[in-house]
Structures are given as structure tokens and as C-alpha cells.
C-alpha positions as YAML, in Angstrom:
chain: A
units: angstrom
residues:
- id: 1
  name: UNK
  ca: [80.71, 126.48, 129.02]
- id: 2
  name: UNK
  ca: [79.12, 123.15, 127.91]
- id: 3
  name: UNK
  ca: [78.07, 124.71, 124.72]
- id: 4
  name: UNK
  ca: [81.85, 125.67, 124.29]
- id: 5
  name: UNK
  ca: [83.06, 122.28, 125.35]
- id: 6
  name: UNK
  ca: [80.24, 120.74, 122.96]
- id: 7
  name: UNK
  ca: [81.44, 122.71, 119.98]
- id: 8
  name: UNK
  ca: [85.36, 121.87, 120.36]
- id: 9
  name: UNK
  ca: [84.59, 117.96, 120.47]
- id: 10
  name: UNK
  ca: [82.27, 118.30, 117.68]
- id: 11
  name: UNK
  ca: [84.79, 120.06, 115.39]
- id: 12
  name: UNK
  ca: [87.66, 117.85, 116.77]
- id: 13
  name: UNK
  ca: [85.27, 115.00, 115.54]
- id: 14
  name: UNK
  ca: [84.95, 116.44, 112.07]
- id: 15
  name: UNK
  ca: [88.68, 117.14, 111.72]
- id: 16
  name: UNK
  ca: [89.47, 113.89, 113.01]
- id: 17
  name: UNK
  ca: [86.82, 112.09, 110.63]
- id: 18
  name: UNK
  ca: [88.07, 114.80, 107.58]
- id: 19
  name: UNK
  ca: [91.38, 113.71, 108.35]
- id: 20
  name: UNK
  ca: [90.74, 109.60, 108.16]
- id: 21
  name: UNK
  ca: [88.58, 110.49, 104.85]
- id: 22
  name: UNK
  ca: [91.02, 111.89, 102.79]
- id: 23
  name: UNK
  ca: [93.93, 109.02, 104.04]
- id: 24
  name: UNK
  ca: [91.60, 106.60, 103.31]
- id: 25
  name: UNK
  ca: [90.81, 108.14, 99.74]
- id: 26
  name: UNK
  ca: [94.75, 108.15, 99.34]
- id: 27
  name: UNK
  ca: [94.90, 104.41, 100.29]
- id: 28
  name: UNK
  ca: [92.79, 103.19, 97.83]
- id: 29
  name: UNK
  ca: [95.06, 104.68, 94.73]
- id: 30
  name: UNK
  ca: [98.61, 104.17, 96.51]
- id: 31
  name: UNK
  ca: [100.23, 101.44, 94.76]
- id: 32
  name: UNK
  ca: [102.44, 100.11, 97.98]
- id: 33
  name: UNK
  ca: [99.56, 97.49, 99.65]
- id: 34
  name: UNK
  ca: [102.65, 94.89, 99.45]
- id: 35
  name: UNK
  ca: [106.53, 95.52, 98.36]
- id: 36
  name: UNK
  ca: [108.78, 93.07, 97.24]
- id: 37
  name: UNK
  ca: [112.55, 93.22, 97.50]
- id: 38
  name: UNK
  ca: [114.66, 91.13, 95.12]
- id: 39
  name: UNK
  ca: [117.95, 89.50, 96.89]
- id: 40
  name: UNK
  ca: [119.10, 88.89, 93.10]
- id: 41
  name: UNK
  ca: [118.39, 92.75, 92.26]
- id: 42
  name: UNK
  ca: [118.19, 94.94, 94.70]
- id: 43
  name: UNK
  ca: [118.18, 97.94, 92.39]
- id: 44
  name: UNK
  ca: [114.02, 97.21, 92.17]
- id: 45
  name: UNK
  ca: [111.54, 97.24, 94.60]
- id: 46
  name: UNK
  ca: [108.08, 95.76, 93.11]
- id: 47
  name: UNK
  ca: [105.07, 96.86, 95.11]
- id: 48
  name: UNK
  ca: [101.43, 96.09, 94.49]
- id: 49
  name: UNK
  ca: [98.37, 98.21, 94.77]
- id: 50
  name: UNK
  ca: [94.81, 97.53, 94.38]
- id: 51
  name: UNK
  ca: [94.79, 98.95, 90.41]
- id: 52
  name: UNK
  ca: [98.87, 98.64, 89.50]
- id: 53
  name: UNK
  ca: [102.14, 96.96, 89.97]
- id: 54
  name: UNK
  ca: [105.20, 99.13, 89.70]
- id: 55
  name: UNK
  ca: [108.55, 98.54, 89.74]
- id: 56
  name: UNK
  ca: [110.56, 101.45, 91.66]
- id: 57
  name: UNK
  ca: [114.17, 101.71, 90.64]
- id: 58
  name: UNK
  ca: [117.38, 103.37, 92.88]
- id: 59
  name: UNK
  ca: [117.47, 105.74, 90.45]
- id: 60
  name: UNK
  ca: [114.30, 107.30, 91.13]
- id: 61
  name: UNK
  ca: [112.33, 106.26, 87.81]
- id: 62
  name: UNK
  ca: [108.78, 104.47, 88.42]
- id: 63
  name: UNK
  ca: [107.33, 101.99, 85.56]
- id: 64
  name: UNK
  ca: [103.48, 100.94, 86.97]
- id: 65
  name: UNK
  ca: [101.36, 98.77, 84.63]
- id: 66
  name: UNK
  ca: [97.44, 98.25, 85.40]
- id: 67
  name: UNK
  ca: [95.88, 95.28, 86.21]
- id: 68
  name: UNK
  ca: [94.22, 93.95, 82.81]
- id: 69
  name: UNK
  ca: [91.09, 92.72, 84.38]
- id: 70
  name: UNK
  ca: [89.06, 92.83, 87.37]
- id: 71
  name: UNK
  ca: [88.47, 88.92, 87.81]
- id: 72
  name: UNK
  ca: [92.09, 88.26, 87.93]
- id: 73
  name: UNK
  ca: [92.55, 89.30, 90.36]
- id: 74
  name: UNK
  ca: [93.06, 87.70, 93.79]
- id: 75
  name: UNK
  ca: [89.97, 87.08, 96.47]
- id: 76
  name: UNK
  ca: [91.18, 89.67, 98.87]
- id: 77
  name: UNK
  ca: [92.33, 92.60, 96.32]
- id: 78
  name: UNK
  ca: [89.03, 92.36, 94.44]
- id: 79
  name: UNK
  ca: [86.84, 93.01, 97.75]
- id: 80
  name: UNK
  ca: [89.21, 95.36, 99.01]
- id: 81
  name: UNK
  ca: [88.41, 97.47, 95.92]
- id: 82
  name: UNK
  ca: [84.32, 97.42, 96.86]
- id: 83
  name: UNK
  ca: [85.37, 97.90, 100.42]
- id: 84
  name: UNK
  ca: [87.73, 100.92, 99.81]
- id: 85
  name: UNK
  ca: [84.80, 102.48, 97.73]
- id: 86
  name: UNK
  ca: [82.00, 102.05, 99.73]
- id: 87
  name: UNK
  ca: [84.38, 103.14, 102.88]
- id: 88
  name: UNK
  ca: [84.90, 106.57, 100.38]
- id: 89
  name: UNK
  ca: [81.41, 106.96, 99.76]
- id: 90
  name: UNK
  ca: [80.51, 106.37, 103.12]
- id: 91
  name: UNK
  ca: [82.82, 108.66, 104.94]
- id: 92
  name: UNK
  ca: [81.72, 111.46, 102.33]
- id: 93
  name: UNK
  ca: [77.91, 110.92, 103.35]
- id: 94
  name: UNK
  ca: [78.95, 111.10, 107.00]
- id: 95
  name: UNK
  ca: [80.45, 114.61, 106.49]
- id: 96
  name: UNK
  ca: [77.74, 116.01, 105.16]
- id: 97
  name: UNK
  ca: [75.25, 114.74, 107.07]
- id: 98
  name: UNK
  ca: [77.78, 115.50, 110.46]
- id: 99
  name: UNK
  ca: [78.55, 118.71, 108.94]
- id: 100
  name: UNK
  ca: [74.98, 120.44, 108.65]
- id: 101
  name: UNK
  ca: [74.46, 119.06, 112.45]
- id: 102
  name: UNK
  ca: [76.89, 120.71, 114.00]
- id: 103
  name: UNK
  ca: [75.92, 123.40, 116.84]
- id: 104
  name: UNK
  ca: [78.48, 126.14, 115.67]
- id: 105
  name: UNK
  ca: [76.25, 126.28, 111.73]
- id: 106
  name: UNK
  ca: [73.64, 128.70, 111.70]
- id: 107
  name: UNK
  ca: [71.85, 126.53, 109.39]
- id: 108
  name: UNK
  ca: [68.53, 125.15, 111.06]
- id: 109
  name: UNK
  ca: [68.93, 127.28, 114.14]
- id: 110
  name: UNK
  ca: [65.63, 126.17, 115.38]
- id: 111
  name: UNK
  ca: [65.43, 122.52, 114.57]
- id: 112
  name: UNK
  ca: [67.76, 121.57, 117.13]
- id: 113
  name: UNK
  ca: [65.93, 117.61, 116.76]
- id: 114
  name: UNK
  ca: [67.06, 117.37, 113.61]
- id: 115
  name: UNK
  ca: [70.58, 118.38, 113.82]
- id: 116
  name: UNK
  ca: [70.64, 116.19, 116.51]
- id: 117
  name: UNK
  ca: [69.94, 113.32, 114.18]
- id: 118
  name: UNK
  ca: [72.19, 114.03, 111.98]
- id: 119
  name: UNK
  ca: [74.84, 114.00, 113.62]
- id: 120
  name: UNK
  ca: [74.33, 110.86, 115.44]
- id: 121
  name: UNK
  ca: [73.57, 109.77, 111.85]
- id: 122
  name: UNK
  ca: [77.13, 111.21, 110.45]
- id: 123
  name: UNK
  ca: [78.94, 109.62, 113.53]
- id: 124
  name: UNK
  ca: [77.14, 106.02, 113.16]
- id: 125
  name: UNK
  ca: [78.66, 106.51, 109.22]
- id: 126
  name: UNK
  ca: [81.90, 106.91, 110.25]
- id: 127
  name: UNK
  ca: [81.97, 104.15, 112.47]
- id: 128
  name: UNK
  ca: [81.19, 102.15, 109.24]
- id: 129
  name: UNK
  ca: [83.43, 103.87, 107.04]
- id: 130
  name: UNK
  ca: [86.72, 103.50, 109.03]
- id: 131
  name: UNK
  ca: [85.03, 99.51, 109.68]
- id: 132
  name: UNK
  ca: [84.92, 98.78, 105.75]
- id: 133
  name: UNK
  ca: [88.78, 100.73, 105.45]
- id: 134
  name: UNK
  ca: [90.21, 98.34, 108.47]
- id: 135
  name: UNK
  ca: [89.03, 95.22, 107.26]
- id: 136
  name: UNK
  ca: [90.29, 94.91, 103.51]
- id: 137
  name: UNK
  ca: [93.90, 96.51, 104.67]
- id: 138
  name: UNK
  ca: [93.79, 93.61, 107.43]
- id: 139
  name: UNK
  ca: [92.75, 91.40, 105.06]
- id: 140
  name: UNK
  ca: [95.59, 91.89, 102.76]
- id: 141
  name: UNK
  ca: [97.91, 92.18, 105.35]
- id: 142
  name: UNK
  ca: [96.83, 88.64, 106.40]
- id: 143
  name: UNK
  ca: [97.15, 87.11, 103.29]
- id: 144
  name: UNK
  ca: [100.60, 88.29, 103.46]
- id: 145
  name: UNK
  ca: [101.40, 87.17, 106.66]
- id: 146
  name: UNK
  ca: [99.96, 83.53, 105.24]
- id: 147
  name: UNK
  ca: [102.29, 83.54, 102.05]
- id: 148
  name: UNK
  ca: [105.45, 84.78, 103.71]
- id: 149
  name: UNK
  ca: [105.22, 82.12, 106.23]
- id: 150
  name: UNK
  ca: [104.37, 79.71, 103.92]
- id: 151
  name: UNK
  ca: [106.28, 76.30, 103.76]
- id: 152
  name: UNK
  ca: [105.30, 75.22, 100.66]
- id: 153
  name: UNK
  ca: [106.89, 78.04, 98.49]
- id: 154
  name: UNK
  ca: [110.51, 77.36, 98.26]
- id: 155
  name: UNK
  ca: [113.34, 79.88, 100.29]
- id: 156
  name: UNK
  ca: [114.23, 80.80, 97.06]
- id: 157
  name: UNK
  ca: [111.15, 82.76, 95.80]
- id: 158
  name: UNK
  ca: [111.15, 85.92, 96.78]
- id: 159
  name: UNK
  ca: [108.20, 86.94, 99.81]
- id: 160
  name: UNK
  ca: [105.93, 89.92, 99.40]
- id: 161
  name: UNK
  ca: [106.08, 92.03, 102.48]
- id: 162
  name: UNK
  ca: [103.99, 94.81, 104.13]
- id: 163
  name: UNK
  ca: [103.51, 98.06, 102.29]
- id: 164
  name: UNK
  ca: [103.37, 101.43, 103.35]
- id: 165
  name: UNK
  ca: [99.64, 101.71, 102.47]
- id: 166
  name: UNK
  ca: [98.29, 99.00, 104.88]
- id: 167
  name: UNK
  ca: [99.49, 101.81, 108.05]
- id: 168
  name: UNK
  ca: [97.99, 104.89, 105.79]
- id: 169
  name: UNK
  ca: [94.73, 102.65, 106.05]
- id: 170
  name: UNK
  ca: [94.69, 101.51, 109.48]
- id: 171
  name: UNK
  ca: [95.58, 105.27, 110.34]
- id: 172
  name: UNK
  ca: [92.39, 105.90, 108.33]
- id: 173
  name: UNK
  ca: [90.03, 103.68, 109.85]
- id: 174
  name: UNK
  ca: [91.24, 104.85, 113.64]
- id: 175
  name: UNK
  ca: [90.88, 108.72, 112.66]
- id: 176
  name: UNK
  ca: [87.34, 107.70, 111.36]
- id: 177
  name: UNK
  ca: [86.69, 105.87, 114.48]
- id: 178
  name: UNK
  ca: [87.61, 107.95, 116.42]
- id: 179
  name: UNK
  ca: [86.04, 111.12, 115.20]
- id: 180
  name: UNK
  ca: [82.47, 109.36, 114.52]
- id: 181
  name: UNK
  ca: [82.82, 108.36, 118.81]
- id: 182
  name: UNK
  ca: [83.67, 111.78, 119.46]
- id: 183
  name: UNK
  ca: [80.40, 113.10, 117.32]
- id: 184
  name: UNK
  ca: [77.71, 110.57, 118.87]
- id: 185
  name: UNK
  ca: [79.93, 111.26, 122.35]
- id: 186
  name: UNK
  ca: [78.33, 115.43, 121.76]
- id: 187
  name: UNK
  ca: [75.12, 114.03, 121.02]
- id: 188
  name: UNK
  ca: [74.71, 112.25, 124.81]
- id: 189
  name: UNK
  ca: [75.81, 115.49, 126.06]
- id: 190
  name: UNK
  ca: [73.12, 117.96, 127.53]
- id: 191
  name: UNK
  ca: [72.25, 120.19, 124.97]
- id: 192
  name: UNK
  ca: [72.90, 123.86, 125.44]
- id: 193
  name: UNK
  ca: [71.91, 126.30, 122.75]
- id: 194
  name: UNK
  ca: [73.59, 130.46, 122.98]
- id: 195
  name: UNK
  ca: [69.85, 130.99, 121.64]
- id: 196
  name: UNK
  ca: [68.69, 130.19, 124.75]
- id: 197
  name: UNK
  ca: [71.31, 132.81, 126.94]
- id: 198
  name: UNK
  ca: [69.27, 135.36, 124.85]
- id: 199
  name: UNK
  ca: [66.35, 134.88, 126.58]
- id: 200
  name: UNK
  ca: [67.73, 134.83, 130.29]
- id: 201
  name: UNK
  ca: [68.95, 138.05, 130.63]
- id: 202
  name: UNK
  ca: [65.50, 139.61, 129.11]
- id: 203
  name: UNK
  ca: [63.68, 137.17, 131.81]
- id: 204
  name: UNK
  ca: [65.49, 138.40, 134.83]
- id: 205
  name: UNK
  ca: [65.69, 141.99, 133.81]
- id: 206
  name: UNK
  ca: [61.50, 141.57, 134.13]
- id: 207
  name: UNK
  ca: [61.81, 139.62, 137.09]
- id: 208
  name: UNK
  ca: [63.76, 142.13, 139.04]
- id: 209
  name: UNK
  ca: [61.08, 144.96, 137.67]
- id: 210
  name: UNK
  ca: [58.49, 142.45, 139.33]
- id: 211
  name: UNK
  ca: [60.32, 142.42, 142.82]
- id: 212
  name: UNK
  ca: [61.18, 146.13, 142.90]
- id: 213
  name: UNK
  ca: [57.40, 147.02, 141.64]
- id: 214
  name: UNK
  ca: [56.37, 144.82, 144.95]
- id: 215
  name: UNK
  ca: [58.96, 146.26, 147.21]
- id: 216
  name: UNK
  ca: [58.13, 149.87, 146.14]
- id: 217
  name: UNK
  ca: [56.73, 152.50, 148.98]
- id: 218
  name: UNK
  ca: [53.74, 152.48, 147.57]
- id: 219
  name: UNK
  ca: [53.14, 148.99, 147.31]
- id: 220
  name: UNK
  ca: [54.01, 149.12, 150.97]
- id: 221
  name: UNK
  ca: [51.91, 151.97, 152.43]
- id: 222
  name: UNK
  ca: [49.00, 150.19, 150.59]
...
């Protein structure tokens, strides 16, 4: 029963941590970190990404032009490109490393220590990698909070506004979270191997032999 119970949190804490990986992948390359609605055209929504801006028309047509360079770029959108990357990279090690310590692989059947370790490893990654996706989405979001409240800029300038890939991220750092507790949560568990129910029923099969060869008439007129 525990090594059931073991196996469904582990898998629940790669699909969880699969789950924020890929969203978080799909953050990085969605253009809509910040939208913009023009009162004098609202025909075109602008919205900002970390490597475009695009301009989305009612029709349905999408124009998106790439930044030209890298050091143009504001403060926050420049380290929430290394962030977003290293929060990838990251969350890709911690599968791997997660995914060869879980109990339900028959890989390294007897090295139960080191699958251990891996998986605490894998879970301590994904606590970084949804970490380094949270922070540059809050970041931006901040930023954004800052310029729409702004005094300074006049009414009349149009305000950038939240975009639909600051909640894809903050989804992706929770599922992350979440499924890197749920990993190092199966580690602190008591460990409980099917190897081992192998061995039982051999071990009391002998041990009954034992009791009956003591119990036997023989035994007993002797």
C-alpha cells in the first residue's frame, strides 16, 4: 500500500512538473507579456513579448516584428529572457534526473540510494525552475503596474496592460512548485520496495517448515 501510494504522488509530481515545463517553454515565445488597446483605434491590439511586438487586427491578420537588438531592450525584458532560459533548462534537468528516480522504472532496481538522490535532486530543480519562471513574469507585471499608474505620463498616452502570458507563467511556476514538493514529499516517505514482498513469502514458507519440523511426532516422542 505505501509503495502504491508512493508511486501515484511520484508520477502526479512528474505530470505536475511535465505540465509547468512545457507552459513555461510556451511563455517564453508567446508574444502577449503586455497588450495595449488603442481608444483612437480599436481595430489593433499591440502586445509585447520577450522577442516581438505584434499588432493583432479584428480581422484576424497578425503583423509581429523582432526586436533589433538585445541591449535595447528594457531592464526587466532582458533578464526575463536569461531567467526564462535557465528556468527551461532547469526544469528539463529536473525531469531527467526525477525521471530515472522514480520507484515504478526498472532501471537501477538495486540502487535504491541513488534513486533516492535523484529524485530529491529533480524535486530541489524544480523548485528552482518554477522560482526563476515566477520572478521575471512578476517582474514585468510590476513594471506594468508602475507605468500604468504613473502620473507623469499624460491620460492621453495609451497604458500597457497585463497579457495573457504573465498567468501562462505564474501557472508554470505553481505546477513546477508544486510537483518538485510532491517529489521530495515521496522521498521523506518510508521506503517500500515490491522487491522486498518477494522475499517474505519464501521466508515464512521456511519458517512454517521450521515450526511443523519441531511440532512433528517424532520430534515429540524424542
Amino acid at each position: 500500500m505505501a509503495f502504491v501510494y508512493r508511486t501515484m504522488m511520484q508520477l502526479s509530481g512528474i505530470l505536475f512538473s511535465l505540465l509547468g515545463w512545457v507552459l513555461s517553454c510556451l511563455t517564453t515565445y508567446l508574444p502577449q507579456w503586455k497588450n495595449l488597446n488603442l481608444e483612437l483605434n480599436e481595430l489593433e491590439i499591440w502586445t509585447m513579448g520577450l522577442w516581438q511586438a505584434c499588432v493583432v487586427q479584428e480581422e484576424g491578420g497578425m503583423q509581429c516584428k523582432d526586436f533589433d537588438s538585445f541591449l535595447a531592450l528594457p531592464p526587466e525584458l532582458r533578464i526575463s529572457r536569461i531567467l526564462m532560459f535557465a528556468s527551461n533548462g532547469l526544469g528539463l534537468l529536473g525531469l531527467l534526473l526525477s525521471g530515472f528516480g522514480l520507484d515504478c522504472l526498472k532501471i537501477g532496481e538495486r540502487q535504491q540510494e541513488l534513486k533516492k538522490r535523484l529524485l530529491l535532486l529533480g524535486g530541489i530543480l524544480f523548485w528552482i525552475s518554477g522560482a526563476t519562471a515566477i520572478v521575471p513574469v512578476s517582474w514585468v507585471a510590476h513594471t506594468t503596474v508602475q507605468e500604468f499608474w504613473d502620473e507623469n505620463i499624460p491620460d492621453i498616452v495609451p497604458r500597457w496592460d497585463f497579457g495573457e502570458a504573465l498567468f501562462v507563467g505564474w501557472f508554470a511556476g505553481f505546477c513546477l512548485i508544486l510537483g518538485g514538493s510532491l517529489l521530495n514529499c515521496t522521498v521523506c516517505l518510508t521506503e517500500v520496495h515490491p522487491s522486498s514482498v518477494h522475499y517474505t513469502v519464501p521466508e515464512m514458507q521456511d519458517h512454517c517448515r521450521h515450526l511443523e519440523a519441531e511440532n512433528s511426532p517424532e520430534n515429540l516422542e524424542g
